[in-house]
Short mmCIF file of C-alpha atoms in Angstrom, two decimals:
data_model
loop_
_atom_site.label_atom_id
_atom_site.label_comp_id
_atom_site.label_asym_id
_atom_site.label_seq_id
_atom_site.Cartn_x
_atom_site.Cartn_y
_atom_site.Cartn_z
CA MET P 1 -105.79 192.08 104.33
CA ASN P 2 -109.26 192.53 103.61
CA THR P 3 -110.66 193.94 100.30
CA LYS P 4 -111.19 197.42 101.15
CA LEU P 5 -107.52 198.05 102.39
CA PHE P 6 -106.11 196.12 99.42
CA LEU P 7 -108.10 198.20 97.00
CA LEU P 8 -106.73 201.50 98.72
CA CYS P 9 -103.28 200.08 98.68
CA LEU P 10 -103.69 199.72 94.88
CA LEU P 11 -104.88 203.31 94.63
CA TYR P 12 -102.07 204.58 96.61
CA ILE P 13 -99.62 202.72 94.58
CA GLY P 14 -101.13 204.05 91.41
CA PHE P 15 -101.32 207.51 92.60
CA THR P 16 -97.46 207.46 93.69
CA ILE P 17 -96.34 206.08 90.46
CA ASN P 18 -98.35 208.91 88.78
CA MET P 19 -96.94 211.47 91.10
CA SER P 20 -93.20 210.16 90.41
CA ALA P 21 -93.94 210.27 86.65
CA LYS P 22 -91.80 213.23 85.22
CA ASP P 23 -92.43 215.61 82.34
CA TYR P 24 -89.20 216.27 80.35
CA ILE P 25 -90.00 219.17 78.36
CA ILE P 26 -87.23 219.25 75.63
CA THR P 27 -86.76 222.96 75.44
CA ASP P 28 -85.35 222.62 79.21
CA TYR P 29 -82.70 220.34 78.00
CA GLY P 30 -81.19 222.47 75.15
CA VAL P 31 -83.55 221.71 72.25
CA HIS P 32 -84.58 224.85 70.14
CA SER P 33 -87.69 225.79 68.27
CA ASP P 34 -85.76 225.93 64.86
CA SER P 35 -87.08 224.10 62.17
CA THR P 36 -83.76 224.07 60.07
CA GLN P 37 -81.69 222.33 63.11
CA ILE P 38 -81.83 218.68 63.42
CA SER P 39 -82.37 217.70 67.00
CA THR P 40 -82.54 213.89 66.85
CA SER P 41 -79.53 213.17 69.15
CA ILE P 42 -80.33 215.48 71.93
CA ILE P 43 -84.22 214.54 71.85
CA GLN P 44 -82.80 210.86 72.13
CA SER P 45 -80.69 211.62 74.91
CA ILE P 46 -83.76 213.02 76.77
CA ILE P 47 -85.75 209.75 76.20
CA ASN P 48 -82.70 207.81 77.34
CA LYS P 49 -82.40 210.22 80.60
CA ALA P 50 -86.23 209.53 81.32
CA GLU P 51 -85.67 205.93 81.13
CA ALA P 52 -82.69 205.96 83.47
CA GLU P 53 -84.68 208.14 85.87
CA GLY P 54 -87.57 205.66 86.07
CA GLY P 55 -89.71 206.94 83.18
CA GLY P 56 -91.72 209.98 82.40
CA THR P 57 -93.29 211.84 79.38
CA ILE P 58 -91.12 213.71 76.72
CA VAL P 59 -92.92 217.01 76.00
CA ILE P 60 -92.76 218.77 72.85
CA PRO P 61 -94.00 222.42 73.46
CA LYS P 62 -95.05 224.90 70.73
CA GLY P 63 -92.73 225.23 67.92
CA THR P 64 -91.48 223.19 65.09
CA TYR P 65 -88.52 220.52 65.89
CA LEU P 66 -86.72 218.61 63.20
CA SER P 67 -85.71 215.05 63.89
CA GLY P 68 -84.75 211.85 62.51
CA ALA P 69 -85.65 208.44 64.00
CA LEU P 70 -86.52 208.45 67.90
CA PHE P 71 -86.79 205.49 69.97
CA PHE P 72 -88.89 205.46 73.01
CA LYS P 73 -87.63 203.11 75.72
CA PRO P 74 -89.78 201.44 78.55
CA ASN P 75 -91.69 203.80 80.73
CA THR P 76 -91.57 206.47 78.44
CA LYS P 77 -94.43 208.41 76.62
CA LEU P 78 -94.53 211.28 74.39
CA ARG P 79 -96.88 214.43 74.45
CA LEU P 80 -97.40 217.09 71.99
CA GLU P 81 -98.46 220.54 73.24
CA ALA P 82 -100.68 222.82 71.18
CA GLY P 83 -98.97 224.26 68.31
CA ALA P 84 -95.99 221.79 68.36
CA VAL P 85 -94.80 219.81 65.61
CA LEU P 86 -92.21 216.89 65.52
CA LYS P 87 -91.07 217.21 61.89
CA GLY P 88 -89.15 214.42 60.01
CA VAL P 89 -86.09 214.83 58.37
CA ASP P 90 -86.54 214.24 54.72
CA ASP P 91 -83.16 212.29 54.17
CA ILE P 92 -83.43 208.57 54.91
CA THR P 93 -79.83 208.44 56.31
CA HIS P 94 -81.49 209.74 59.41
CA TYR P 95 -83.48 206.55 59.70
CA PRO P 96 -81.32 203.79 60.58
CA LEU P 97 -81.85 200.18 58.94
CA ILE P 98 -83.07 197.99 61.69
CA PRO P 99 -85.05 194.82 62.41
CA SER P 100 -88.35 195.50 61.45
CA ARG P 101 -91.70 194.43 59.66
CA MET P 102 -92.81 195.57 56.14
CA GLU P 103 -95.61 194.26 53.92
CA GLY P 104 -96.18 191.09 55.83
CA LYS P 105 -92.58 190.11 56.47
CA ASN P 106 -89.96 190.43 59.20
CA ILE P 107 -87.20 192.15 57.52
CA TYR P 108 -84.45 194.77 58.08
CA TYR P 109 -85.98 198.08 57.00
CA TYR P 110 -85.42 201.74 57.83
CA ALA P 111 -86.80 203.06 61.25
CA ALA P 112 -90.04 205.03 61.60
CA LEU P 113 -89.95 208.92 63.00
CA VAL P 114 -91.29 207.56 66.25
CA ASN P 115 -90.51 204.02 67.07
CA ALA P 116 -91.46 201.97 70.39
CA TYR P 117 -90.15 198.29 70.58
CA TYR P 118 -91.52 196.59 73.57
CA VAL P 119 -92.62 199.63 75.53
CA ASP P 120 -96.03 198.56 77.26
CA GLY P 121 -98.17 201.46 78.15
CA PHE P 122 -96.62 203.59 75.31
CA GLU P 123 -98.74 206.67 74.67
CA ILE P 124 -98.93 209.58 72.47
CA SER P 125 -101.30 212.47 73.20
CA GLY P 126 -101.91 216.15 73.13
CA PRO P 127 -103.19 218.42 70.24
CA GLY P 128 -99.80 218.80 68.50
CA THR P 129 -98.81 217.08 65.19
CA ILE P 130 -96.41 214.64 63.82
CA ASN P 131 -95.21 215.62 60.35
CA GLY P 132 -93.55 213.06 58.64
CA ASN P 133 -92.23 215.92 55.73
CA GLY P 134 -92.78 213.28 53.04
CA GLN P 135 -92.88 215.20 49.98
CA LYS P 136 -89.53 214.07 48.85
CA PHE P 137 -90.09 210.74 49.63
CA TRP P 138 -93.11 210.75 47.44
CA SER P 139 -91.58 212.37 44.62
CA LYS P 140 -88.79 209.71 44.43
CA PHE P 141 -91.11 206.91 44.64
CA TRP P 142 -92.88 208.31 41.58
CA THR P 143 -89.97 209.09 39.54
CA HIS P 144 -88.83 205.70 40.09
CA ARG P 145 -91.85 203.71 39.43
CA ASP P 146 -92.67 205.96 36.24
CA SER P 147 -89.04 204.99 35.05
CA MET P 148 -89.35 201.26 35.67
CA ASN P 149 -92.76 201.21 34.10
CA ARG P 150 -91.30 202.82 31.04
CA MET P 151 -88.66 200.25 30.66
CA ASN P 152 -91.30 197.44 31.40
CA LYS P 153 -89.44 196.36 34.41
CA PRO P 154 -91.02 194.98 37.59
CA TRP P 155 -90.69 197.28 40.71
CA THR P 156 -91.89 197.08 44.44
CA ASN P 157 -92.74 199.49 47.17
CA LEU P 158 -89.56 198.72 48.99
CA GLU P 159 -87.19 199.83 46.29
CA VAL P 160 -87.44 203.59 47.10
CA HIS P 161 -86.66 203.77 50.77
CA ARG P 162 -89.14 205.67 52.83
CA PRO P 163 -89.68 205.98 56.65
CA ARG P 164 -93.14 205.34 58.32
CA LEU P 165 -94.36 208.03 60.72
CA VAL P 166 -94.93 205.72 63.66
CA PHE P 167 -93.98 202.17 64.25
CA VAL P 168 -94.96 200.12 67.36
CA TRP P 169 -93.65 196.63 67.92
CA GLY P 170 -94.62 194.37 70.63
CA CYS P 171 -96.24 196.60 73.04
CA ASP P 172 -99.42 196.12 75.22
CA SER P 173 -101.65 199.02 76.41
CA VAL P 174 -100.78 201.52 73.62
CA LYS P 175 -103.02 204.72 73.65
CA PHE P 176 -102.89 207.60 70.81
CA SER P 177 -105.25 210.39 71.88
CA GLY P 178 -105.93 213.77 70.43
CA SER P 179 -102.89 214.05 68.15
CA ARG P 180 -102.43 214.81 64.47
CA PHE P 181 -100.36 212.68 62.43
CA CYS P 182 -99.63 213.62 58.80
CA ASN P 183 -97.49 213.55 55.53
CA SER P 184 -95.96 210.23 56.40
CA GLY P 185 -93.20 209.05 53.84
CA TYR P 186 -94.69 205.49 53.97
CA TRP P 187 -97.53 204.03 56.18
CA THR P 188 -98.53 206.61 58.95
CA ILE P 189 -99.18 204.20 61.97
CA HIS P 190 -98.17 200.66 62.13
CA LEU P 191 -98.81 198.39 64.93
CA PHE P 192 -97.25 194.99 64.98
CA GLN P 193 -97.98 192.35 67.62
CA CYS P 194 -99.47 194.73 70.02
CA ASN P 195 -102.59 194.09 72.08
CA ASN P 196 -105.21 196.47 73.98
CA ILE P 197 -104.89 199.55 71.53
CA LEU P 198 -106.97 202.75 72.02
CA ILE P 199 -106.46 205.28 69.11
CA GLU P 200 -109.01 208.03 69.63
CA ASN P 201 -109.79 211.73 68.68
CA CYS P 202 -106.83 211.70 66.23
CA ASP P 203 -106.45 213.43 63.15
CA ILE P 204 -104.61 211.21 60.44
CA ARG P 205 -104.06 212.50 56.89
CA SER P 206 -101.89 212.51 53.70
CA PRO P 207 -102.65 214.33 50.43
CA TYR P 208 -103.45 212.84 46.85
CA LYS P 209 -100.38 211.44 45.32
CA ALA P 210 -98.77 210.43 48.50
CA PRO P 211 -98.32 206.65 48.04
CA SER P 212 -98.71 204.00 50.56
CA THR P 213 -99.55 206.48 53.22
CA ASP P 214 -101.91 203.99 55.01
CA GLY P 215 -103.82 205.56 57.98
CA ILE P 216 -103.69 202.58 60.57
CA ASP P 217 -102.45 199.24 59.76
CA LEU P 218 -102.94 196.41 62.38
CA ASP P 219 -100.62 193.99 62.01
CA VAL P 220 -100.96 190.65 64.24
CA CYS P 221 -102.88 192.96 66.83
CA SER P 222 -105.77 192.28 69.02
CA ASP P 223 -108.26 194.03 71.16
CA ALA P 224 -108.05 197.53 69.41
CA ILE P 225 -110.59 200.39 69.60
CA ILE P 226 -110.30 203.17 67.11
CA ARG P 227 -112.85 205.93 67.62
CA ASN P 228 -113.62 209.74 66.98
CA CYS P 229 -110.96 209.79 64.49
CA TYR P 230 -110.49 211.57 60.97
CA ILE P 231 -108.57 209.71 58.44
CA ALA P 232 -107.90 210.94 54.88
CA VAL P 233 -104.84 209.29 53.15
CA ASP P 234 -103.64 208.10 49.67
CA ASP P 235 -103.90 204.25 50.43
CA ASP P 236 -105.93 202.32 52.84
CA ALA P 237 -107.55 204.15 55.74
CA VAL P 238 -107.64 201.46 58.23
CA CYS P 239 -105.78 198.28 56.87
CA ILE P 240 -105.75 194.82 58.49
CA LYS P 241 -102.32 193.15 58.19
CA GLY P 242 -100.71 189.82 59.52
CA GLY P 243 -98.46 188.14 57.01
CA LYS P 244 -98.33 186.90 53.17
CA GLY P 245 -96.88 184.10 51.15
CA PRO P 246 -97.73 180.46 50.87
CA LEU P 247 -96.32 179.29 54.22
CA ALA P 248 -97.30 182.54 56.12
CA HIS P 249 -99.94 180.82 58.38
CA LYS P 250 -97.15 178.63 59.49
CA GLN P 251 -94.73 181.14 60.52
CA LYS P 252 -94.56 182.17 64.24
CA GLU P 253 -94.01 186.04 63.42
CA ASN P 254 -97.41 186.15 61.64
CA GLY P 255 -100.77 185.71 63.05
CA SER P 256 -104.34 186.96 63.28
CA VAL P 257 -105.90 190.32 63.80
CA GLU P 258 -108.94 190.07 66.09
CA ASN P 259 -111.48 191.88 68.10
CA ILE P 260 -111.34 195.20 66.66
CA LEU P 261 -113.71 197.80 66.98
CA ILE P 262 -113.83 201.07 64.69
CA GLU P 263 -116.62 203.67 65.63
CA ASN P 264 -117.74 207.24 65.22
CA CYS P 265 -115.06 207.98 62.94
CA SER P 266 -114.94 210.13 59.65
CA PHE P 267 -113.20 209.07 56.41
CA GLY P 268 -112.00 211.45 53.64
CA HIS P 269 -110.25 210.05 50.41
CA ALA P 270 -108.51 206.76 50.49
CA HIS P 271 -108.22 203.61 48.54
CA GLY P 272 -110.22 201.37 51.09
CA THR P 273 -111.97 202.54 54.05
CA LEU P 274 -111.72 199.20 55.87
CA THR P 275 -109.27 196.95 54.12
CA MET P 276 -108.46 193.46 54.71
CA GLY P 277 -105.04 192.74 52.96
CA SER P 278 -102.96 192.95 51.10
CA GLU P 279 -101.12 190.89 53.51
CA SER P 280 -103.48 189.18 55.98
CA ILE P 281 -104.00 185.64 56.99
CA HIS P 282 -106.63 185.80 59.48
CA ALA P 283 -108.93 188.70 60.37
CA ARG P 284 -111.89 188.13 62.56
CA ASN P 285 -114.42 189.71 64.97
CA ILE P 286 -114.16 193.29 63.46
CA ILE P 287 -116.89 195.89 63.78
CA MET P 288 -117.10 199.24 62.10
CA ARG P 289 -120.16 201.31 63.10
CA ASN P 290 -121.52 204.81 63.44
CA CYS P 291 -119.13 206.51 60.78
CA LYS P 292 -119.29 208.86 58.01
CA VAL P 293 -117.45 208.57 54.76
CA ASN P 294 -116.81 210.97 52.01
CA ASN P 295 -114.83 209.25 49.34
CA ASN P 296 -114.77 207.26 46.21
CA CYS P 297 -113.74 203.94 47.65
CA SER P 298 -115.21 200.93 49.16
CA LEU P 299 -116.48 200.73 52.44
CA LEU P 300 -115.09 197.34 53.15
CA ARG P 301 -112.35 195.92 50.79
CA LEU P 302 -111.26 192.23 50.56
CA LYS P 303 -107.94 191.56 48.92
CA MET P 304 -107.58 188.15 48.03
CA ARG P 305 -104.07 186.89 47.51
CA PRO P 306 -103.74 183.52 45.31
CA ASP P 307 -100.20 183.11 47.04
CA THR P 308 -101.73 183.18 50.64
CA TYR P 309 -103.97 181.21 52.76
CA GLN P 310 -106.41 183.78 54.09
CA ILE P 311 -109.58 183.87 56.56
CA TYR P 312 -111.86 186.59 56.66
CA GLU P 313 -114.53 186.26 59.08
CA ASN P 314 -117.25 187.67 61.61
CA ILE P 315 -116.88 191.16 60.18
CA THR P 316 -119.93 193.76 60.69
CA ILE P 317 -120.34 197.34 59.08
CA GLU P 318 -123.44 199.13 60.43
CA ASN P 319 -124.64 202.74 60.78
CA ILE P 320 -122.60 204.43 58.01
CA THR P 321 -123.73 207.28 55.97
CA GLY P 322 -122.15 209.51 53.40
CA VAL P 323 -120.48 209.11 49.90
CA CYS P 324 -118.48 206.15 49.02
CA GLY P 325 -117.35 204.44 45.64
CA SER P 326 -119.00 201.04 46.58
CA ILE P 327 -120.30 198.92 49.62
CA ILE P 328 -118.36 195.94 49.28
CA ALA P 329 -115.28 194.96 46.99
CA MET P 330 -113.59 191.60 47.02
CA ALA P 331 -111.33 190.77 44.08
CA PRO P 332 -108.03 188.88 43.63
CA TRP P 333 -104.98 190.70 44.70
CA LYS P 334 -101.73 189.90 42.78
CA GLN P 335 -99.36 192.78 43.54
CA PHE P 336 -95.87 191.07 44.14
CA TYR P 337 -97.21 187.74 43.81
CA ASN P 338 -94.88 185.06 44.92
CA MET P 339 -95.44 181.25 45.51
CA GLU P 340 -91.73 181.08 46.92
CA ASN P 341 -91.11 177.79 45.03
CA THR P 342 -93.66 175.75 47.09
CA LYS P 343 -96.42 173.53 45.44
CA VAL P 344 -99.12 174.26 47.71
CA SER P 345 -102.45 175.64 46.51
CA PRO P 346 -103.58 178.38 48.84
CA LYS P 347 -107.16 179.43 49.17
CA GLY P 348 -109.29 182.36 50.74
CA ILE P 349 -112.39 181.88 53.17
CA VAL P 350 -114.90 184.62 53.44
CA ARG P 351 -117.72 184.08 55.69
CA ASN P 352 -120.13 185.89 58.28
CA ILE P 353 -120.02 189.30 56.93
CA THR P 354 -122.90 191.69 57.77
CA ILE P 355 -123.20 195.14 56.31
CA LYS P 356 -126.44 197.18 57.31
CA ARG P 357 -128.18 200.17 58.41
CA LEU P 358 -126.50 202.23 55.66
CA LYS P 359 -127.39 205.27 54.00
CA VAL P 360 -125.11 206.13 51.04
CA LYS P 361 -124.42 207.58 47.72
CA CYS P 362 -122.24 205.48 45.52
CA ASN P 363 -121.14 204.17 42.16
CA GLU P 364 -122.47 200.65 42.92
CA LEU P 365 -123.12 198.36 45.32
CA GLY P 366 -119.86 196.48 44.54
CA THR P 367 -118.23 193.19 43.63
CA LEU P 368 -117.94 189.80 45.12
CA ASN P 369 -115.30 187.75 43.07
CA GLY P 370 -112.37 186.14 44.41
CA ASN P 371 -109.61 183.47 43.14
CA SER P 372 -110.83 180.18 41.78
CA ASN P 373 -110.28 178.52 45.07
CA ASP P 374 -111.73 180.91 47.46
CA SER P 375 -114.93 180.27 49.15
CA VAL P 376 -117.78 182.76 50.41
CA ASP P 377 -120.52 182.00 53.01
CA ASN P 378 -123.11 183.76 54.69
CA ILE P 379 -122.65 187.35 53.37
CA ILE P 380 -125.78 189.76 54.25
CA LEU P 381 -126.50 193.24 53.05
CA LYS P 382 -129.65 194.39 54.74
CA GLU P 383 -131.44 197.85 55.56
CA ILE P 384 -129.57 199.95 53.12
CA ASP P 385 -130.78 202.75 51.45
CA ALA P 386 -128.46 203.61 48.54
CA THR P 387 -128.38 205.90 45.39
CA VAL P 388 -126.11 204.47 42.76
CA LYS P 389 -124.94 204.98 39.38
CA LYS P 390 -124.98 201.31 38.42
CA MET P 391 -127.73 198.82 39.37
CA GLY P 392 -127.07 195.36 41.08
CA LEU P 393 -124.49 193.50 42.95
CA ASN P 394 -121.74 191.71 40.77
CA THR P 395 -120.98 188.27 42.47
CA LYS P 396 -120.44 184.66 41.35
CA TYR P 397 -121.42 183.32 44.82
CA LYS P 398 -124.65 181.86 45.96
CA ASN P 399 -124.29 182.49 49.64
CA VAL P 400 -124.79 186.28 49.42
CA LYS P 401 -128.21 187.45 50.68
CA LEU P 402 -129.85 190.85 50.21
CA GLU P 403 -132.71 191.80 52.83
CA ASN P 404 -134.47 195.27 52.58
CA VAL P 405 -131.78 196.65 50.08
CA LYS P 406 -133.21 199.81 48.64
CA ILE P 407 -131.33 201.22 45.49
CA ASN P 408 -132.49 204.22 43.83
CA ASN P 409 -135.95 203.63 45.44
CA ILE P 410 -136.12 200.28 44.18
CA ILE P 411 -136.00 196.91 46.68
CA LEU P 412 -133.58 194.39 45.45
CA GLU P 413 -133.36 190.91 46.37
CA HIS P 414 -130.82 188.66 45.37
CA ASP P 415 -131.98 185.55 43.61
CA LEU P 416 -130.02 182.61 45.43
CA GLN P 417 -131.54 179.82 43.47
CA LYS P 418 -129.99 180.70 40.15
CA HIS P 419 -126.66 181.20 41.58
CA ASP P 420 -125.66 184.06 38.93
CA SER P 421 -125.08 187.67 39.42
CA SER P 422 -128.80 188.58 38.46
CA CYS P 423 -131.15 190.45 40.88
CA THR P 424 -134.88 190.70 40.98
CA ASP P 425 -136.38 193.83 42.11
CA LYS P 426 -139.72 194.74 43.53
CA LYS P 427 -141.20 198.22 43.33
CA ASN P 428 -140.96 200.36 46.56
CA ILE P 429 -144.63 200.81 47.73
#
C-alpha cells in the first residue's frame, strides 16, 4: 500500500470512529434536573451502557444534577454543557472506599466525584461545572483539627474523610478543556500514573478556609501541558507529587514527574503557585512561563522532606508578572514525618533551577534553606525587576547566583565568595 493510500485509510478509520461515538444525554435516560435528587445510580448506568455499546460521551445538559462517585469506563468521556452543574453529595457514604492513592501512598481511600481508572483518552470538556459541594467536609476538618490541637494530640489530613473532585489513575492521553472545577472536599484534580496530559482553558477554584483543596496534583505523571487556566485554591495551585517515605524511591508505585509545561495561566490565592512536594521523590524538566499571579505565596515552593530522598532538577520559571509573597521558598517540610523504622539518612538534591524575566511585587525574594543533608547547585535568578518589602535573599548555599536582579531600583549581586546570606548592591544608574 502506498503512503498516500495508507494515510487516507487512517483518516477514514478516524472519521468512522468519530462518527460512531455517541452522545448520551443524561436527561434522555430519566435523569431530572433536580438539585435535591441523588442521581448516582442512573448516571452510572448510562456510563455502563455507553461502554457496552462501544463508547461515547456522557453529556450533562443545563441544570444541576446531584451525584455521588461516578466511575468512567473505557471509551467514555464527559461533557458539561453551558449551565450544567454536576454537584457532589456532601455525605461520604456516597463515595465508596476503594484502592486509591493519597499523600504519596497507595491505600484504600474514598472515591472522588469523577473517577477514571485506566481509561485512555479520557476527557472532560464543555463550559459547565463540576462542584464538589465541599462546605460540610471543610467544616468537619476544621472542627476535628481544632479539637485535636486543644487536646495536644497529633492529627493527619486523612482522619476526616473527604472526597476529591476528580481522580484519574493510569490513563494516557487525558484532556480537560474549558470546564469549571470548584469547591472540592479535598484535592481538586489528581492525576496518578498518567501520561500525555492536556489541561486547558479551565477554571479551578475553592474559597479561603477550604483545606487541602490543591488545584492540580501531578503524581508520577509525564508529558503534561497546563495552559490558559485560572487557579485559586486554599492549598497549592499546581503540585508535583510522586511518593514519600525513606523507601519511596525504591517502591514501584512511585516515580518521577517530568516534562511539564505550565503556560499562560493566572493564579489567585494559594499556598504555593508551583510546589514540589510534600510527597515528591523526583521532579525534573518543568517549565512555568508567561503567567500572571495575584497572591501572597511563593512562585516556586520546594518542600524538603527529611524522611524522603528527593531530587528537584531542571526547573525554569520565566516571564511572570503580578503580585506574590516571594519568588522562591525552599524549607524543611516535617508534616507527618515518619522514618518507618529504617536507619537510612535521606537527603534532597536541588539543582539547575532558573528563574528569569520577572516583574513582580512581593514581600521578599525568598529563602533557600533545606535540611542538613540537602544540597543545592546552580540556582540562578536573573533579569528580575521586583518591588519588595524586605531586601536580600536568605540562603546558606553558595551555588546561588543573581544576575541583573533589580530590587526596589537597586541591583543586587549575591556574594558567592563569602558563602553566606549577604548581598552586595550597586546603585542602578
